[in-house]
GROMACS .gro file of C-alpha atoms in nm:
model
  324
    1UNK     CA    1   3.477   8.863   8.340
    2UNK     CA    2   3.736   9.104   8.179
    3UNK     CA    3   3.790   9.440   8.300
    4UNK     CA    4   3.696   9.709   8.095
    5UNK     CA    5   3.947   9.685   7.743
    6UNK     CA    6   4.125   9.389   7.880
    7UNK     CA    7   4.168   9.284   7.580
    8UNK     CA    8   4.444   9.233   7.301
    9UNK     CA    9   4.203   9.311   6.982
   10UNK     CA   10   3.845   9.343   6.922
   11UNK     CA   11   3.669   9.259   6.626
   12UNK     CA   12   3.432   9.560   6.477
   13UNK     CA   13   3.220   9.622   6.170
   14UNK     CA   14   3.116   9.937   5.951
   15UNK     CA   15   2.919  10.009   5.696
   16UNK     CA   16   3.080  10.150   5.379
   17UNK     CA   17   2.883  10.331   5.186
   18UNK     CA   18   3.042  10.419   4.865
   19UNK     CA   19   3.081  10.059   4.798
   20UNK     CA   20   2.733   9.940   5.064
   21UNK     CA   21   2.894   9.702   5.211
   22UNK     CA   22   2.965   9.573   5.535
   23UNK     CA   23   3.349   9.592   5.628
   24UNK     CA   24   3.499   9.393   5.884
   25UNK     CA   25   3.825   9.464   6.089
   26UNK     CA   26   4.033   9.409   6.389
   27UNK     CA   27   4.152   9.742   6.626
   28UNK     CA   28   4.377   9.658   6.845
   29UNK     CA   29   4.451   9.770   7.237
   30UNK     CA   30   4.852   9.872   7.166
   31UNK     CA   31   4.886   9.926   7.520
   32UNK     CA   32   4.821   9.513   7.637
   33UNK     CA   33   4.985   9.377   7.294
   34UNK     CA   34   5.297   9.584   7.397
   35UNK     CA   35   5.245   9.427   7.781
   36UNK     CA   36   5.228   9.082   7.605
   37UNK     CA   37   5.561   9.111   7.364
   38UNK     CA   38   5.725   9.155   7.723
   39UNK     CA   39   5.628   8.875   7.885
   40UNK     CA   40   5.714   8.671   7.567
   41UNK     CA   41   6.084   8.838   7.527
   42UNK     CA   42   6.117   8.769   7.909
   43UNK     CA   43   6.025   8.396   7.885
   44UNK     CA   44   6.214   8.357   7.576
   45UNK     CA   45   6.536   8.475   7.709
   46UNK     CA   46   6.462   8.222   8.058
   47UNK     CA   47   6.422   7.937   7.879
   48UNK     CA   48   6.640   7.959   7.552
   49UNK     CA   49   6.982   8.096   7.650
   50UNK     CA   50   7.224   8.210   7.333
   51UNK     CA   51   7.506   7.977   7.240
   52UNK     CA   52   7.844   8.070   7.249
   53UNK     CA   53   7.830   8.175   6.884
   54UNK     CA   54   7.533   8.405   6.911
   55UNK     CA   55   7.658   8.650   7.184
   56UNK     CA   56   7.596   9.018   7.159
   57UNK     CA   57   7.962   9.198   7.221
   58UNK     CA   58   7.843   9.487   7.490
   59UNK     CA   59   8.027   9.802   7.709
   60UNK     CA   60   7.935   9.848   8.020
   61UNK     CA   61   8.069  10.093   8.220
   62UNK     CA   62   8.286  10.012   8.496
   63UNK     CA   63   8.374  10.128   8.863
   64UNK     CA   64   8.704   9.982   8.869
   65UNK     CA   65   8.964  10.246   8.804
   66UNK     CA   66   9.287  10.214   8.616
   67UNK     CA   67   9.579  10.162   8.851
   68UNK     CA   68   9.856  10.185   8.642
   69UNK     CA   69   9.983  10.559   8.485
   70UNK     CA   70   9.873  10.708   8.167
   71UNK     CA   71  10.108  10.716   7.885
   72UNK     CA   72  10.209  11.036   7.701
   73UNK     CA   73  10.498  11.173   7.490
   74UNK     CA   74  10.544  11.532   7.332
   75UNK     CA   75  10.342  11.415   7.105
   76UNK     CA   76  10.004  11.369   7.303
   77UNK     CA   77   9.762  11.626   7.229
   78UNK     CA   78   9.462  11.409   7.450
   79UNK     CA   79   9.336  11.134   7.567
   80UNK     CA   80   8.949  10.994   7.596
   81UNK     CA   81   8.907  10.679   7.830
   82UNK     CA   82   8.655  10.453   7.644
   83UNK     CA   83   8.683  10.172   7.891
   84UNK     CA   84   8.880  10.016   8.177
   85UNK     CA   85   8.967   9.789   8.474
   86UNK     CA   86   9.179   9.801   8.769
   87UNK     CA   87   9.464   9.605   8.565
   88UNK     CA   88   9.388   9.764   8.240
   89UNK     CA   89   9.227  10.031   8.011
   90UNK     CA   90   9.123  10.135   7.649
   91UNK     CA   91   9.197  10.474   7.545
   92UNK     CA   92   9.186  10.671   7.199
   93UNK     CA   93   9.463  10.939   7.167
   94UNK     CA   94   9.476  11.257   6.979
   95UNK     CA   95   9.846  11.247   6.840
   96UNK     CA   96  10.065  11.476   6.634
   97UNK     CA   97  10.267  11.344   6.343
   98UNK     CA   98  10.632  11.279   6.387
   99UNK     CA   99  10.684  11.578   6.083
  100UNK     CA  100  10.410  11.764   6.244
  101UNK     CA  101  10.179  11.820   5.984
  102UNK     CA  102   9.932  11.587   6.079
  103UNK     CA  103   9.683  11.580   6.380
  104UNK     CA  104   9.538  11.170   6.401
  105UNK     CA  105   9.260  11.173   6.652
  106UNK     CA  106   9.164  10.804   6.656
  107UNK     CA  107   9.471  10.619   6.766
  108UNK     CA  108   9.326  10.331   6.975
  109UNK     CA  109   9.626  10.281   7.320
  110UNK     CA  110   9.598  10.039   7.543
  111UNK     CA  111   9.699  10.087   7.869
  112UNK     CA  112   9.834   9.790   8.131
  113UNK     CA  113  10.014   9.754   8.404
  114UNK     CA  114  10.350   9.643   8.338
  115UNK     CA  115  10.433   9.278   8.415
  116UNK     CA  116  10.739   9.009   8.447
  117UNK     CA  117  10.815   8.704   8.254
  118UNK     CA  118  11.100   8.464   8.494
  119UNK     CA  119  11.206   8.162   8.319
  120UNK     CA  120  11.314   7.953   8.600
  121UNK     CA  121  11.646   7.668   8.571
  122UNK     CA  122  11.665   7.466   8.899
  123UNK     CA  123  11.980   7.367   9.049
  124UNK     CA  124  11.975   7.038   8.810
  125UNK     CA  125  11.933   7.215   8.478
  126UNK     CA  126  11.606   7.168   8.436
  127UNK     CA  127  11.366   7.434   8.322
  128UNK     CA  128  10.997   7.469   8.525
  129UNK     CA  129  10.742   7.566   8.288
  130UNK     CA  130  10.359   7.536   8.304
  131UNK     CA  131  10.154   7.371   8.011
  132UNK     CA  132   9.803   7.576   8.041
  133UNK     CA  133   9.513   7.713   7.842
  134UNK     CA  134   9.451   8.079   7.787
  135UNK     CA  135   9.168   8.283   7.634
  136UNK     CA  136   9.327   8.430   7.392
  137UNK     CA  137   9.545   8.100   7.236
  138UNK     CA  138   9.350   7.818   7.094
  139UNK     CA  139   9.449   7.511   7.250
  140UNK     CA  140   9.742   7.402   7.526
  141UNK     CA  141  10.012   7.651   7.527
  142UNK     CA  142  10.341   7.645   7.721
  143UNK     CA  143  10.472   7.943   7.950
  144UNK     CA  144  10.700   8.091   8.232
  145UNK     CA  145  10.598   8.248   8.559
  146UNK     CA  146  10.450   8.582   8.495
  147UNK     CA  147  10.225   8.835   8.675
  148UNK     CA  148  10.178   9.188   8.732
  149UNK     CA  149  10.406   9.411   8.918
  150UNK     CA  150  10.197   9.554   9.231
  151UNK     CA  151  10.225   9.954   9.254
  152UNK     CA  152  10.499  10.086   9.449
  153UNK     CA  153  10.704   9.702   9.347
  154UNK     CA  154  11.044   9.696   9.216
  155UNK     CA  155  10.995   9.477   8.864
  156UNK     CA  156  11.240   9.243   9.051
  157UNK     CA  157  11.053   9.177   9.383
  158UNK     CA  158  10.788   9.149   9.168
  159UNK     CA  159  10.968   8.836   8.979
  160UNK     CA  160  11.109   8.678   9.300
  161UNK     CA  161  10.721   8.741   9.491
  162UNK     CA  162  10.575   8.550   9.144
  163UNK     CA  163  10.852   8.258   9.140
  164UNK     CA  164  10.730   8.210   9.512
  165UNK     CA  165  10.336   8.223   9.456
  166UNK     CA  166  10.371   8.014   9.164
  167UNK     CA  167  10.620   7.727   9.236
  168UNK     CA  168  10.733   7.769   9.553
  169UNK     CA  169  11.088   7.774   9.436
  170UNK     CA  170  11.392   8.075   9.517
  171UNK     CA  171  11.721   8.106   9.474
  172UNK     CA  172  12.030   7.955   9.715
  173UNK     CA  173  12.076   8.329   9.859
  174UNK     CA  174  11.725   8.338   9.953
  175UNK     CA  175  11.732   7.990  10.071
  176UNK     CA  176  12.036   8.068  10.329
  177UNK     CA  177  11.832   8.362  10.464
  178UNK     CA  178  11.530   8.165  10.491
  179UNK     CA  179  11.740   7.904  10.695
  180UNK     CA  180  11.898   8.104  10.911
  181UNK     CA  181  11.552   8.216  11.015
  182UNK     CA  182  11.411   7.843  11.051
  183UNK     CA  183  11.707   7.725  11.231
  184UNK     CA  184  11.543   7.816  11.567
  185UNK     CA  185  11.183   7.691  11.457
  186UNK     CA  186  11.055   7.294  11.565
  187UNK     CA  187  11.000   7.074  11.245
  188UNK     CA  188  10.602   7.091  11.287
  189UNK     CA  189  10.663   7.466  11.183
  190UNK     CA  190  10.853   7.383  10.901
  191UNK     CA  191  10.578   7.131  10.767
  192UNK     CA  192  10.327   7.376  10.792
  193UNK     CA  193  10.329   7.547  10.460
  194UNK     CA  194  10.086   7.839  10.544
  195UNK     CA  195  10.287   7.986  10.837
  196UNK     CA  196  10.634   7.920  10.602
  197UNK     CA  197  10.475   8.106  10.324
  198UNK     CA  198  10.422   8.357  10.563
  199UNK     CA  199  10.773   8.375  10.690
  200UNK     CA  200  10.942   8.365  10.365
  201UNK     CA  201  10.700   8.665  10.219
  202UNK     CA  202  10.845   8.824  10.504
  203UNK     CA  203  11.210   8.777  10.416
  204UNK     CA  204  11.138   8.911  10.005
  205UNK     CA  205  10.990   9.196  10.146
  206UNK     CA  206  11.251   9.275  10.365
  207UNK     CA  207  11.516   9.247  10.134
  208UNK     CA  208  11.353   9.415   9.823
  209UNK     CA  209  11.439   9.725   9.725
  210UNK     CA  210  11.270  10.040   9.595
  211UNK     CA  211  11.181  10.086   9.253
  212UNK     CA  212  11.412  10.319   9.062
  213UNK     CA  213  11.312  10.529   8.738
  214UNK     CA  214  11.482  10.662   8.432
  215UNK     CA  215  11.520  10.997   8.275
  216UNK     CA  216  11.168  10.953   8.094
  217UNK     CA  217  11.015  10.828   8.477
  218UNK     CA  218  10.987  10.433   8.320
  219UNK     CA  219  11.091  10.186   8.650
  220UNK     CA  220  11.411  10.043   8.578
  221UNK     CA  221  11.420   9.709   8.639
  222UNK     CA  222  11.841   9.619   8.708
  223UNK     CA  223  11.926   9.416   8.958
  224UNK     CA  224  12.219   9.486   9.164
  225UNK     CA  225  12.532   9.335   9.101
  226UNK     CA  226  12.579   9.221   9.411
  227UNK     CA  227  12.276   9.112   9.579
  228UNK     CA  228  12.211   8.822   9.435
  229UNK     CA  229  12.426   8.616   9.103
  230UNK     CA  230  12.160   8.401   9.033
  231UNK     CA  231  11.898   8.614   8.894
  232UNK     CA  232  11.960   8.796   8.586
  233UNK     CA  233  11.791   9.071   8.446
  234UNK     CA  234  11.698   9.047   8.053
  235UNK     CA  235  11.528   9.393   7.994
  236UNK     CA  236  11.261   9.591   7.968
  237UNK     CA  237  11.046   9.553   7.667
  238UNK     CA  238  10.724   9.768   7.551
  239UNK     CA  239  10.490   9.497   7.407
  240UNK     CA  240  10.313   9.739   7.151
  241UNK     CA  241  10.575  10.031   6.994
  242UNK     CA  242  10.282  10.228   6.910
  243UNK     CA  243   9.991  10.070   7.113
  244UNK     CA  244  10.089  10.078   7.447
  245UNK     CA  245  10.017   9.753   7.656
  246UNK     CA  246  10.226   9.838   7.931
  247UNK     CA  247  10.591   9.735   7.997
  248UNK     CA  248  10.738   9.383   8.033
  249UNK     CA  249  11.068   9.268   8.237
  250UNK     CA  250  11.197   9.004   8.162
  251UNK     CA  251  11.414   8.768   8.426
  252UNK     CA  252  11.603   8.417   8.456
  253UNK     CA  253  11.674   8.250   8.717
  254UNK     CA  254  11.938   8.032   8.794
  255UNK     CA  255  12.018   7.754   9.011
  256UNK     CA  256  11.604   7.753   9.149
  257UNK     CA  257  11.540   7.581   9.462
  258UNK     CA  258  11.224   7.486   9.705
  259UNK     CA  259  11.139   7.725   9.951
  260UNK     CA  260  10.843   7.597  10.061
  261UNK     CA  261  10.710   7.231  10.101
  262UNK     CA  262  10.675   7.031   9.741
  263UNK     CA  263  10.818   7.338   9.568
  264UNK     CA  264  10.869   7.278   9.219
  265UNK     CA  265  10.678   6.973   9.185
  266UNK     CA  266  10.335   6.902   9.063
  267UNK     CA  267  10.274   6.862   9.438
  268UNK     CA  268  10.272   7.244   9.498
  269UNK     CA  269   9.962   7.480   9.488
  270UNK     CA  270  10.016   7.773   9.364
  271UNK     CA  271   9.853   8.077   9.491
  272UNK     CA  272   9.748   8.395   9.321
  273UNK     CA  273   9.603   8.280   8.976
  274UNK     CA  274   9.292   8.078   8.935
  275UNK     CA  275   9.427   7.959   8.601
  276UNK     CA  276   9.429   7.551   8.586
  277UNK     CA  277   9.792   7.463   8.496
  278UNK     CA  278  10.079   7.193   8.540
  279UNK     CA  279  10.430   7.187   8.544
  280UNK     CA  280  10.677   7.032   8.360
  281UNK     CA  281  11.049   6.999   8.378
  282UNK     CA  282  11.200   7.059   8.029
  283UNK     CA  283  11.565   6.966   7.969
  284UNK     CA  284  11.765   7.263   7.689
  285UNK     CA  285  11.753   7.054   7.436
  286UNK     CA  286  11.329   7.021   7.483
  287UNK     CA  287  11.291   7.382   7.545
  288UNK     CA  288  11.521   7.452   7.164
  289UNK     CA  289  11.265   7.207   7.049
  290UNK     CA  290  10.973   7.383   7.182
  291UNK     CA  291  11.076   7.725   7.054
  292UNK     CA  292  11.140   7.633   6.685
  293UNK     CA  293  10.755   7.483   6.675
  294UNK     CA  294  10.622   7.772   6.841
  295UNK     CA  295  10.453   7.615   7.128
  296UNK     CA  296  10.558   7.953   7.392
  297UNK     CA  297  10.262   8.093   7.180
  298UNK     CA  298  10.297   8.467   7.363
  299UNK     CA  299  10.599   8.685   7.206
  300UNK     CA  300  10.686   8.786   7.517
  301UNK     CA  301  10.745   8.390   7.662
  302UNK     CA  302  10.932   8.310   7.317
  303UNK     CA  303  11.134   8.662   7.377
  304UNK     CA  304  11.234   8.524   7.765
  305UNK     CA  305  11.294   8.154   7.666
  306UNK     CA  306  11.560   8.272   7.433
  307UNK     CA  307  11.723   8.533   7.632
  308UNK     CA  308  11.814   8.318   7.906
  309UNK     CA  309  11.915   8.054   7.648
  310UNK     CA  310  12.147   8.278   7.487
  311UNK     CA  311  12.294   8.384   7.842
  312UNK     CA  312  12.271   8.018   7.968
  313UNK     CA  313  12.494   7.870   7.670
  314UNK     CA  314  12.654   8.168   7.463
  315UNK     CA  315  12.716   8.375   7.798
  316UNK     CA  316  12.526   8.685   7.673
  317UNK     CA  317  12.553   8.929   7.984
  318UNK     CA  318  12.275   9.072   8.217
  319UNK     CA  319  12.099   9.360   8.049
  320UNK     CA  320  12.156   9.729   8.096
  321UNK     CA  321  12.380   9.768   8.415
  322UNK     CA  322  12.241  10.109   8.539
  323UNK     CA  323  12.021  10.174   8.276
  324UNK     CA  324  11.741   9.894   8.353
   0.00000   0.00000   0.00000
């Protein structure tokens, strides 16, 4: 037996008497035909889950805060967060004209932490790039080492810690210091790639240096002249003029070779990236070819690729000197 209105309708009858008859109708309990469209919405969305196609776009507020700086110029009257990450963040600016006459208060900026491209040439000539698959390319796509720059990271330790995490590879100066610490070490040491990694994480951190700004507090990202000849700096490069997307450095370099076990090779894990990626070996000639059909399909990889190949074969010099 029901409890008392357990029900979902219940059918009634009345007399009308302006037309003497009997009229029949259903009134319904609103509060248990609400309960029931729950339990159906609930079971509908177990047992029949969207397609890609079909999903909602929704903002949901995160905990993760920005880590990077916030950008403003003279012209920056204020700035609303809409949404962000630790690596990244949405923001809508209230800017002045350049004449000063206008006052634009919906200029989308997005904020990221600035980054490094390396295209890497080992000692043979060879370039090491990785064929993967990102979210935002359709299809394979072809790339250099890249990554973020950690906070308080010169650009440039930041390319040397990403050549390392990635391939494994160095350059010979690195490779010398690296030896003269393994000289005293058994072989079994030497095999054992964790406790190398280790060590030569060590040696980049001891012999990076601190990050340097300009006059408008950017971090430079020069190398100096005479730390090491085979990496050379390319420049610093905003990604959006007017929409932010933090700063990219660009790097090449020369003369790569393993510092760990398998470096290099398709033998090597990689750590830091959960991407799935391989690695090929591209001659000049393949990486021309790959250019002029578009297959570095980021700006910023097409931008490094032909940097270093105009410093590689028309001798274009290091960018910036002091400047970064």
């Amino acid at each position: 037996m029901y409890p008392p209105n357990f029900i979902l309708f219940e059918k009634r009858q009345e007399v009308d008497e302006d037309n003497a008859a009997v009229v029949m109708y259903f009134r319904f309990n609103t509060n248990y035909l609400a309960a029931a469209f729950v339990v159906l919405y609930l079971l509908s969305r177990f047992f029949f889950k969207p397609s890609i196609n079909t999903v909602k776009t929704t903002h949901h507020a995160s905990n993760a805060i920005y880590k990077g700086t916030t950008w403003r110029s003279d012209r920056t009257v204020a700035v609303r967060t809409v949404a962000e990450t630790s690596f990244a963040r949405c923001d809508v600016h209230t800017v002045v004209s350049e004449d000063g006459q206008k006052v634009f208060d919906d200029w989308i900026f997005l904020e990221e932490v600035n980054a490094v491209n390396i295209v890497v040439q080992t000692a043979e000539g060879k370039f090491v790039v990785f064929r993967q698959y990102k979210y935002a390319v359709p299809g394979e796509t072809f790339s250099p080492v890249g990554g973020f720059v950690d906070d308080g990271e010169h650009p440039w330790t930041s390319a040397k810690r990403e050549v390392l995490e990635e391939l494994g590879l160095g350059s010979r100066f690195t490779l010398e210091r690296v030896n003269k610490n393994f000289g005293k070490r058994d072989d079994k040491f030497k095999r054992d790639p964790k406790r190398m990694r280790n060590v030569v994480t060590d040696i980049l951190l001891h012999d990076s240096i601190l990050p340097s700004f300009d006059e408008f507090g950017i971090p430079e990202g020069h190398i100096p002249t005479s730390d090491d000849p085979d990496w050379i700096f390319l420049g610093r490069y905003r990604t959006a003029v007017n929409r932010g997307g933090g700063f990219t450095y660009l790097y090449l370099l020369k003369n790569a070779v393993p510092l760990l076990p398998n470096g290099g090779s398709e033998l090597y894990v990689g750590t830091g990236d959960d991407e799935q990626q391989s690695i090929l070996h591209l001659s000049v000639h393949e990486v021309f070819d790959y250019l002029s059909q578009a297959r570095f399909q980021e700006v910023k990889w097409t931008a490094t690729f032909a940097l270093s190949l105009l410093h590689i074969n028309n001798g274009m010099p290091s960018c910036c000197g002091e400047q970064g």
